[in-house]
Amino acid sequence: MVRLVQQRSIVVLIALLVALAGLIEVIRPGAVNANWVSNILEFAAPLGILAAGQTLVVITSGIDLSVANVATASAYIMASQAPFGVTRGIIAGLLVGIVVGLVNGVGVAVFRVQPLIMTLAMGLVVTGTLNVYSQASVRSVPGVPDVIHTLGSGTVLGYVPVSLFLWALLAAVLIVGLRGTGFGRLLYALGDNPEATRLAGVRGWQVLLANYTACGLLSAVAGIVLAGTVNAADLSLANVLLLPSVAAVVIGGTSIFGGSGSYAGTIVGALILTVLNSVLTLLDVADAVKQVLYGAIIVLLAAAYTRVLGRE
Amino acid sequence: MAAVPDDASVADSSALLEASGLIKSFGPVVALRGADLRVRGGEIHALMGANGAGKSTLVKILTGALTADGGTITLGGRPRTFHSTSEARRAGLICVYQDPSLLPDLTVLQNLKLTATPISLFRHYLAELGLEGFDLQSLPRELARPTLSLLDLARALAIEPQLLLLDEITASLPADLTVRVFNVARQLRAEGRSVIFISHRLAEVGALCDRATVLRDGKTVGVVEPAQGGEERIVKLMLGPVAEEVAAEAASPSAPATGAVSMEVRDLKAGMLSGVSFMLRFGEVLGVAALEGQGQQELFDCLAGVRRPESGQIVVGGKARVFRHPADAIRAGVVLIPADRLQALLRQRSVRENIALPLVNRFSRWGPINPRREKRRVESAVKRLQIDTRVQSEVRRLSGGNQQKVGIARWLASGFNTLLCFDPTRGIDIGTKRQIYGLVKELAANGSAVLLFTSELPEIQLACNRVIVLFGGELVDEMPASEADEQALLRAAHGLPSEADAEQQAPEGA
């Protein structure tokens, strides 16, 4: 019965997605075509991957406010190290994510700092450090290597974005992993009732440490893909994606209080946000108005969602 | 249905509240399928039923927290439907629940203002309940649970309700406070007002209530006068056709076991607990009898690795152990079932995930789960405990008794050798209770060791081979179950010597 409701909520979300696409078609007939779908997927991929890490953390009733800063830093470090070898660049970028994730994990899991505070502070630390690094290395904005550019904005067979393959792979791992592994079970368990989880003999700090690290790593991947998509790695690359990463999780039906949710929902959430952005762009509204509408629509969606499903 | 022995024709004219044919379902789950309840003015009326029989749903409908799908409610002869608790409250219906509802971080006075409670009346009833001179500036967070229950009750009384509902309020009260609550209920009755009383303790119902309405599977199955030997009838009605079977199972007390030592506790000190030593053997159920707060909580917490003792030794399997985390105890085969089932359960997760939780509790088990193996283990535990559910449903939708069974099933599925049960039957209906005791005995018979604390002394004999008694943090007595009748336990638990000992000692002043 629960599963039924959850599945139905995904159906509702997909219906919403289709409705938004229909709206675009009404505003500008002929706009919704294979090319448009390809574009949407390409832009949704980095957000979807960023929101993947966020989903893991929110399931444990935490939140990671450093994901966007980490993504930006990873992309920048990757690009600035790429001249010494693309592999080295990518590894350096991913390491940024792992290290920041580990620090977040130690703070939250070992020292019991509130996730909100811990990750907000780490986000600031990351951004500050990145600024120092960029000034010290005194270079113009580093260019994005071709491999990454292809990863972020290349297509196969004309329409299928390359990044979609990476996204699909990660999605498969996450969806299967959350449902069918001990680690996935423990994430839900910790989000639902940490005390009960402890009484069952689980050392929760190990799980949380691994989880925040995984979130950092996924943020780094998202940053690198995004750099490829926009073909640039500046100092504020992914910063606009922080709130959308949380919004995608919430719209996707993962409880902000932890203990329930799925990555499948988050994927649809990320697609809805991307299409919504596309609608607003098509309507040619001013940026300020766009932000207002964007915020209002997210609130409405979340409210409607809670109401329809009767979640407490 | 069988004939309902009710003096309906007489009652009708004097009925204060009359609910008939109430129906309520939550999705596919039917909670009430035609519940009737008739309460006269100036009556204390018990509402009885096993867990999941629909008592809570009925109470919530009467007080406006839920709206019925069908059926009628009349109050003082007028048909009424309450859409909110405040509406019911204005009509003179109010419920006091088992869990106190004061906001923990506002002072008591602020709490009262929040609900527009008349302060002087509140003080008056507080005095009736034995709390005269209570400081209204105190914070509920810092108060003991029984006190909170009394405050909650006084707050309800202060609005002078026509009909007061008491939902399991005595579950968390010690005996002396229960008596005060009863006196207040009797006083309401004398003033012509009515009380609906819900409790799993039959003795309380027998002592207090004029009539009892029994629910089973969401339906009213009988109205009984509990006073003259009605208790047995209530039990039969609550349990339905299986009653005789289960009753036969409550056997005579078992003899002390002589198996190998599972656990030896030496001079354990922690908080209230001051130097307790005893041995627990495989094949026995060792009962722990104690009044509220005599150190039993500390004892169980230490043994389960939830808390570290200040000094003393815990020897398990011949080795002295230091449990730093419940995981250490579990690895040594020692598992805990806490009193508050919600403390141990994941409410939003499925029965299966709850039972399978210890199966993934260490790092080496983080990987893929073998679904077939897990299903087999979970289903055999579910079958053994007769958990009444589909394993896919969320735990929070289960009745209290079934939730407790899930907490036990978890350890059946993962394996253990020593089971620590801390008041496992608190607030659980009599059928499930007997089932749980039956299971505990069976586990011991199959070679496990069980340490069992229960707050209901008469139940010690039902399950245990041997009993230790804690008083003031010390182990004051030990006796075989055959001697541990309620009277002997009560004396010991109050720190009094047994009758035989008392005769030998010369009475000194007291």
Coordinates of C-alpha atoms in Angstrom, one line a residue, chain B residues 52-484:
Chain B
G52 CA -6.1 -3.3 17.3
A53 CA -9.7 -3.8 18.4
G54 CA -10.5 -0.2 17.6
K55 CA -10.5 1.5 21.0
S56 CA -8.1 4.3 20.1
T57 CA -10.1 5.0 16.9
L58 CA -13.3 5.1 18.8
V59 CA -11.8 7.5 21.3
K60 CA -10.5 9.8 18.6
I61 CA -13.9 9.9 16.9
L62 CA -15.7 10.7 20.1
T63 CA -13.3 13.6 20.8
G64 CA -13.3 15.0 17.3
A65 CA -9.7 14.0 16.4
L66 CA -11.1 11.8 13.6
T67 CA -14.4 11.9 11.8
A68 CA -16.4 8.6 11.4
D69 CA -17.2 7.3 7.9
G70 CA -20.6 6.2 9.1
G71 CA -22.8 5.9 12.2
T72 CA -24.2 8.4 14.6
I73 CA -23.2 10.1 17.8
T74 CA -25.8 11.7 20.1
L75 CA -24.8 13.7 23.2
G76 CA -27.6 14.5 25.7
G77 CA -30.1 13.3 23.1
R78 CA -28.9 15.6 20.3
P79 CA -27.1 14.2 17.3
R80 CA -23.6 15.6 17.1
T81 CA -20.6 15.4 14.8
F82 CA -17.3 16.8 16.0
H83 CA -14.9 18.1 13.4
S84 CA -12.1 19.1 15.8
T85 CA -11.1 18.4 19.3
S86 CA -11.8 21.9 20.3
E87 CA -15.4 21.5 19.1
A88 CA -15.7 18.3 21.2
R89 CA -14.1 20.1 24.1
R90 CA -16.7 22.9 24.0
A91 CA -19.4 20.3 24.1
G92 CA -17.8 18.9 27.3
L93 CA -15.9 15.9 25.9
I94 CA -12.2 15.7 26.6
C95 CA -9.6 13.0 26.6
V96 CA -6.4 12.5 28.6
Y97 CA -4.0 10.2 26.8
Q98 CA -1.3 7.9 28.1
D99 CA 1.4 10.2 26.8
P100 CA 1.3 13.6 28.5
S101 CA 0.6 16.4 26.1
L102 CA 2.2 19.4 27.8
L103 CA 4.7 21.3 25.7
P104 CA 8.1 20.5 27.4
D105 CA 9.7 23.9 27.0
L106 CA 6.9 26.2 28.1
T107 CA 6.2 26.5 31.8
V108 CA 3.1 24.8 33.1
L109 CA 1.4 28.2 33.4
Q110 CA 2.2 29.0 29.8
N111 CA 0.8 25.7 28.8
L112 CA -2.4 26.4 30.6
K113 CA -2.8 29.8 29.0
L114 CA -2.2 28.2 25.6
T115 CA -5.3 26.1 26.1
A116 CA -7.3 28.8 27.9
T117 CA -7.5 26.6 31.0
P118 CA -9.1 28.3 34.1
I119 CA -6.2 28.5 36.5
S120 CA -8.1 28.4 39.8
L121 CA -10.0 25.3 38.8
F122 CA -6.8 23.7 37.7
R123 CA -5.2 24.4 41.1
H124 CA -8.3 23.0 42.8
Y125 CA -8.1 19.7 40.9
L126 CA -4.4 19.5 41.3
A127 CA -4.9 19.7 45.0
E128 CA -7.5 16.9 44.7
L129 CA -4.8 14.8 43.0
G130 CA -2.5 15.5 45.8
L131 CA -0.3 18.2 44.2
E132 CA -1.3 21.2 46.3
G133 CA 1.2 24.0 46.2
F134 CA 2.6 22.9 42.9
D135 CA 4.9 25.5 41.2
L136 CA 3.2 26.6 38.0
Q137 CA 6.5 28.1 36.8
S138 CA 8.2 24.7 36.5
L139 CA 9.0 23.3 33.1
P140 CA 7.4 20.1 32.0
R141 CA 10.7 18.9 30.6
E142 CA 12.1 18.7 34.1
L143 CA 9.1 16.9 35.7
A144 CA 8.7 13.2 36.3
R145 CA 6.3 11.4 34.0
P146 CA 3.7 10.5 36.6
T147 CA 3.5 14.2 37.6
L148 CA 3.0 15.2 34.0
S149 CA 0.1 12.7 33.7
L150 CA -1.5 14.3 36.8
L151 CA -1.0 17.8 35.4
D152 CA -2.6 16.7 32.1
L153 CA -5.5 15.2 34.0
A154 CA -6.0 18.3 36.1
R155 CA -6.0 20.4 33.0
A156 CA -8.7 18.3 31.5
L157 CA -10.7 18.4 34.7
A158 CA -10.4 22.2 34.9
I159 CA -12.7 22.7 31.9
E160 CA -15.4 20.7 33.9
P161 CA -16.1 18.1 31.2
Q162 CA -19.5 16.3 31.0
L163 CA -17.6 13.2 29.8
L164 CA -14.0 12.6 30.6
L165 CA -12.0 10.0 28.6
L166 CA -9.0 8.4 30.3
D167 CA -7.0 6.5 27.7
E168 CA -4.5 4.2 29.5
I169 CA -3.6 7.0 31.9
T170 CA -2.8 4.5 34.7
A171 CA -0.2 2.7 32.6
S172 CA 2.6 5.1 33.7
L173 CA 1.3 5.8 37.2
P174 CA 2.5 4.1 40.4
A175 CA -0.1 2.5 42.6
D176 CA -0.6 5.4 45.0
L177 CA -1.2 7.9 42.2
T178 CA -3.6 5.5 40.5
V179 CA -5.7 5.5 43.7
R180 CA -5.9 9.4 43.5
V181 CA -7.0 9.2 39.9
F182 CA -9.7 6.7 40.9
N183 CA -11.0 9.0 43.6
V184 CA -11.3 11.9 41.3
A185 CA -13.2 9.7 38.8
R186 CA -15.6 8.6 41.5
Q187 CA -16.1 12.2 42.5
L188 CA -17.1 13.1 38.9
R189 CA -19.5 10.2 39.0
A190 CA -21.1 11.4 42.2
E191 CA -21.6 14.8 40.5
G192 CA -23.5 13.1 37.8
R193 CA -20.8 13.4 35.2
S194 CA -19.4 10.4 33.3
V195 CA -16.0 8.9 32.7
I196 CA -14.8 6.5 30.0
F197 CA -11.9 4.5 31.3
I198 CA -9.5 2.6 29.1
S199 CA -6.9 0.2 30.7
H200 CA -5.4 -3.1 30.1
R201 CA -5.4 -3.8 33.8
L202 CA -8.5 -5.8 34.5
A203 CA -8.2 -5.4 38.3
E204 CA -8.5 -1.6 37.8
V205 CA -11.5 -2.0 35.7
G206 CA -13.1 -4.3 38.2
A207 CA -12.5 -1.9 41.0
L208 CA -13.6 1.3 39.3
C209 CA -16.1 0.8 36.6
D210 CA -19.8 0.3 36.6
R211 CA -20.0 -1.2 33.1
A212 CA -17.6 -2.2 30.4
T213 CA -18.1 -2.2 26.7
V214 CA -15.9 -4.7 24.9
L215 CA -14.7 -4.2 21.3
R216 CA -13.3 -6.9 19.1
D217 CA -12.2 -6.4 15.5
G218 CA -13.8 -3.0 15.4
K219 CA -17.2 -4.2 16.6
T220 CA -18.9 -4.0 20.0
V221 CA -19.2 -7.6 21.2
G222 CA -20.7 -7.1 24.6
V223 CA -21.5 -4.9 27.6
V224 CA -20.5 -6.4 30.9
E225 CA -20.7 -5.4 34.5
P226 CA -17.1 -6.0 35.6
A227 CA -17.7 -6.0 39.3
Q228 CA -19.0 -9.4 40.2
G229 CA -16.7 -11.9 38.4
G230 CA -17.2 -10.0 35.2
E231 CA -13.5 -10.0 34.5
E232 CA -13.4 -13.5 33.1
R233 CA -16.2 -12.6 30.8
I234 CA -14.4 -9.5 29.6
V235 CA -11.3 -11.6 28.8
K236 CA -13.4 -14.1 26.9
L237 CA -15.2 -11.4 24.9
M238 CA -11.9 -9.6 24.1
L239 CA -10.1 -12.7 22.9
G240 CA -13.0 -14.3 21.1
P241 CA -13.0 -17.9 20.2
V242 CA -9.3 -18.4 20.9
A243 CA -9.7 -17.5 24.6
E244 CA -10.0 -21.0 26.1
E245 CA -6.9 -22.2 24.2
V246 CA -4.7 -19.3 25.3
A247 CA -5.9 -19.4 28.9
A248 CA -5.0 -23.1 29.2
E249 CA -1.4 -22.1 28.2
A250 CA -0.9 -19.9 31.2
A251 CA 0.6 -22.8 33.1
S252 CA 1.9 -23.3 36.6
P253 CA 5.2 -21.7 37.6
S254 CA 8.3 -23.5 36.3
A255 CA 11.0 -25.0 38.5
P256 CA 14.5 -23.3 38.7
A257 CA 16.8 -24.3 35.9
T258 CA 20.2 -25.8 36.4
G259 CA 21.8 -25.1 33.0
A260 CA 25.3 -23.6 32.3
V261 CA 25.8 -20.0 33.4
S262 CA 25.1 -17.5 30.5
M263 CA 25.9 -14.4 32.3
E264 CA 27.4 -13.5 35.7
V265 CA 27.0 -10.0 37.1
R266 CA 29.5 -9.1 39.8
D267 CA 29.1 -6.0 42.0
L268 CA 27.7 -3.9 39.3
K269 CA 27.4 -0.2 40.0
A270 CA 25.8 2.5 37.8
G271 CA 23.8 5.5 38.9
M272 CA 21.1 4.3 41.2
L273 CA 22.4 0.7 41.0
S274 CA 24.8 0.1 43.9
G275 CA 26.5 -3.3 43.8
V276 CA 24.4 -6.0 42.3
S277 CA 25.6 -9.6 41.8
F278 CA 23.6 -12.5 40.3
M279 CA 23.9 -15.3 37.8
L280 CA 21.7 -16.0 34.8
R281 CA 21.6 -19.6 33.5
F282 CA 20.8 -21.0 30.1
G283 CA 17.3 -22.5 30.1
E284 CA 15.8 -20.2 32.7
V285 CA 13.7 -17.1 32.8
L286 CA 15.0 -14.9 35.6
G287 CA 12.5 -12.4 36.7
V288 CA 13.4 -9.0 38.0
A289 CA 10.8 -7.5 40.3
A290 CA 11.0 -3.8 41.4
L291 CA 9.0 -0.8 41.9
E292 CA 9.5 2.2 39.6
G293 CA 13.1 3.5 39.6
Q294 CA 14.9 1.0 41.8
G295 CA 17.9 0.6 39.5
Q296 CA 16.4 -1.9 37.0
Q297 CA 16.7 0.5 34.1
E298 CA 20.5 1.0 34.8
L299 CA 20.9 -2.7 35.2
F300 CA 19.4 -3.5 31.8
D301 CA 21.2 -0.6 30.1
C302 CA 24.6 -1.8 31.3
L303 CA 23.9 -5.4 30.4
A304 CA 22.8 -4.3 26.9
G305 CA 25.8 -2.0 26.3
V306 CA 23.6 1.1 26.2
R307 CA 25.4 2.6 29.2
R308 CA 28.7 1.9 30.8
P309 CA 28.8 0.7 34.4
E310 CA 30.8 2.7 36.9
S311 CA 32.3 -0.4 38.3
G312 CA 31.7 -4.1 38.5
Q313 CA 32.0 -7.0 36.0
I314 CA 29.8 -8.5 33.5
V315 CA 30.9 -12.0 32.6
V316 CA 29.4 -13.6 29.5
G317 CA 30.4 -17.0 28.2
G318 CA 33.2 -17.2 30.9
K319 CA 34.9 -14.0 29.8
A320 CA 34.6 -10.6 31.5
R321 CA 33.3 -8.1 28.9
V322 CA 33.2 -4.4 28.5
F323 CA 30.3 -3.3 26.4
R324 CA 31.0 0.1 24.9
H325 CA 28.2 0.0 22.4
P326 CA 25.0 -2.2 22.0
A327 CA 26.9 -3.8 19.1
D328 CA 29.4 -5.3 21.5
A329 CA 26.6 -6.9 23.6
I330 CA 24.9 -8.1 20.5
R331 CA 28.1 -9.7 19.3
A332 CA 28.4 -11.5 22.6
G333 CA 24.8 -12.8 22.1
V334 CA 23.1 -10.4 24.5
V335 CA 20.1 -8.6 23.1
L336 CA 17.7 -6.1 24.5
I337 CA 13.9 -5.6 24.1
P338 CA 13.2 -2.1 25.5
A339 CA 9.9 -1.1 27.1
D340 CA 9.1 1.6 24.7
R341 CA 8.7 -0.3 21.5
L342 CA 8.9 2.9 19.4
Q343 CA 12.4 3.4 20.8
A344 CA 13.5 0.2 19.0
L345 CA 11.5 0.5 15.8
L346 CA 11.7 2.3 12.5
R347 CA 8.2 3.6 12.2
Q348 CA 8.2 4.5 8.5
R349 CA 9.9 1.3 7.4
S350 CA 8.4 -2.0 6.6
V351 CA 8.0 -4.9 9.0
R352 CA 10.6 -6.8 6.9
E353 CA 13.2 -4.0 7.1
N354 CA 12.6 -3.7 10.8
I355 CA 13.1 -7.4 11.4
A356 CA 16.1 -7.6 9.1
L357 CA 17.9 -4.5 10.6
P358 CA 20.4 -6.5 12.8
L359 CA 21.2 -8.6 9.8
V360 CA 23.0 -5.6 8.3
N361 CA 24.4 -4.1 11.5
R362 CA 28.1 -4.3 10.8
F363 CA 30.4 -3.0 8.2
S364 CA 31.0 -6.4 6.6
R365 CA 27.3 -6.6 5.8
W366 CA 26.9 -3.2 4.0
G367 CA 27.0 -5.0 0.6
P368 CA 24.2 -6.5 -1.4
I369 CA 21.4 -8.3 0.5
N370 CA 20.4 -11.8 -0.5
P371 CA 16.7 -11.2 -0.8
R372 CA 15.8 -14.9 -0.6
R373 CA 17.8 -15.6 2.5
E374 CA 16.4 -12.5 4.2
K375 CA 12.8 -13.3 3.2
R376 CA 13.2 -16.8 4.6
R377 CA 14.6 -15.6 8.0
V378 CA 12.0 -12.8 8.3
E379 CA 9.1 -15.0 7.4
S380 CA 10.0 -17.7 9.8
A381 CA 10.2 -15.1 12.6
V382 CA 6.9 -13.6 11.6
K383 CA 5.3 -17.0 11.6
R384 CA 6.7 -18.0 14.9
L385 CA 5.4 -14.9 16.6
Q386 CA 2.1 -14.9 14.6
I387 CA 2.6 -11.2 13.7
D388 CA -0.7 -10.2 12.2
T389 CA 0.3 -8.3 9.1
R390 CA 1.7 -8.3 5.6
V391 CA 5.4 -7.9 6.0
Q392 CA 5.5 -5.0 3.5
S393 CA 3.4 -2.6 5.5
E394 CA 4.8 0.2 7.6
V395 CA 5.4 -0.5 11.2
R396 CA 3.5 2.6 12.4
R397 CA 0.3 1.1 11.0
L398 CA 0.5 -1.9 13.3
S399 CA -1.2 -2.2 16.7
G400 CA 1.0 -1.9 19.8
G401 CA 1.1 -5.6 20.5
N402 CA 2.2 -6.4 16.9
Q403 CA 4.8 -3.7 17.1
Q404 CA 6.3 -5.3 20.2
K405 CA 6.3 -8.6 18.4
V406 CA 8.3 -7.1 15.5
G407 CA 10.9 -5.9 18.1
I408 CA 11.2 -9.5 19.3
A409 CA 11.1 -11.1 15.9
R410 CA 14.2 -9.1 14.9
W411 CA 16.3 -11.1 17.4
L412 CA 14.7 -14.4 16.5
A413 CA 15.8 -13.7 12.9
S414 CA 19.3 -12.7 13.8
G415 CA 20.0 -15.1 16.6
F416 CA 21.1 -14.5 20.3
N417 CA 21.7 -16.6 23.4
T418 CA 20.7 -14.2 26.2
L419 CA 17.5 -12.1 25.9
L420 CA 17.0 -9.0 28.1
C421 CA 13.3 -8.0 28.2
F422 CA 12.6 -4.7 29.9
D423 CA 8.9 -4.6 30.6
P424 CA 8.0 -6.1 27.2
T425 CA 4.2 -6.1 27.9
R426 CA 3.6 -2.5 29.0
G427 CA 0.3 -1.4 27.5
I428 CA -0.2 -4.6 25.6
D429 CA -3.5 -6.5 25.5
I430 CA -3.9 -9.7 27.5
G431 CA -3.9 -12.0 24.5
T432 CA -0.6 -10.7 23.1
K433 CA 0.8 -10.6 26.6
R434 CA 0.2 -14.3 27.1
Q435 CA 1.7 -15.0 23.7
I436 CA 4.8 -13.1 24.6
Y437 CA 5.2 -14.9 27.9
G438 CA 4.6 -18.2 26.2
L439 CA 7.3 -17.4 23.7
V440 CA 9.8 -16.3 26.4
K441 CA 9.3 -19.6 28.2
E442 CA 9.7 -21.5 25.0
L443 CA 12.9 -19.7 24.2
A444 CA 14.3 -20.6 27.6
A445 CA 13.1 -24.2 27.2
N446 CA 15.1 -24.3 24.0
G447 CA 18.3 -23.3 25.8
S448 CA 18.3 -19.4 25.8
A449 CA 18.7 -17.4 28.9
V450 CA 16.1 -14.7 29.6
L451 CA 16.2 -11.8 32.0
L452 CA 12.8 -10.3 32.4
F453 CA 11.7 -7.2 34.2
T454 CA 8.0 -6.6 34.3
S455 CA 6.2 -3.8 36.1
E456 CA 3.1 -6.0 36.6
L457 CA 4.1 -8.2 39.6
P458 CA 1.4 -10.9 39.2
E459 CA 2.9 -11.7 35.8
I460 CA 6.2 -12.8 37.2
Q461 CA 4.9 -16.2 38.1
L462 CA 3.4 -16.6 34.6
A463 CA 6.8 -16.6 32.9
C464 CA 9.7 -17.0 35.3
N465 CA 11.6 -19.8 37.0
R466 CA 13.3 -17.6 39.5
V467 CA 13.0 -14.0 40.7
I468 CA 15.4 -11.4 42.0
V469 CA 14.1 -8.3 43.7
L470 CA 15.7 -4.9 43.5
F471 CA 15.1 -2.2 46.0
G472 CA 17.0 1.1 46.4
G473 CA 19.5 -0.1 43.8
E474 CA 20.4 -3.3 45.7
L475 CA 19.4 -6.9 45.2
V476 CA 17.4 -7.5 48.3
D477 CA 15.8 -10.9 47.7
E478 CA 15.9 -13.9 45.5
M479 CA 13.2 -16.6 45.4
P480 CA 12.0 -19.4 43.2
A481 CA 8.9 -18.6 41.1
S482 CA 6.7 -21.0 43.1
E483 CA 7.1 -18.6 46.2
A484 CA 6.8 -15.4 44.2

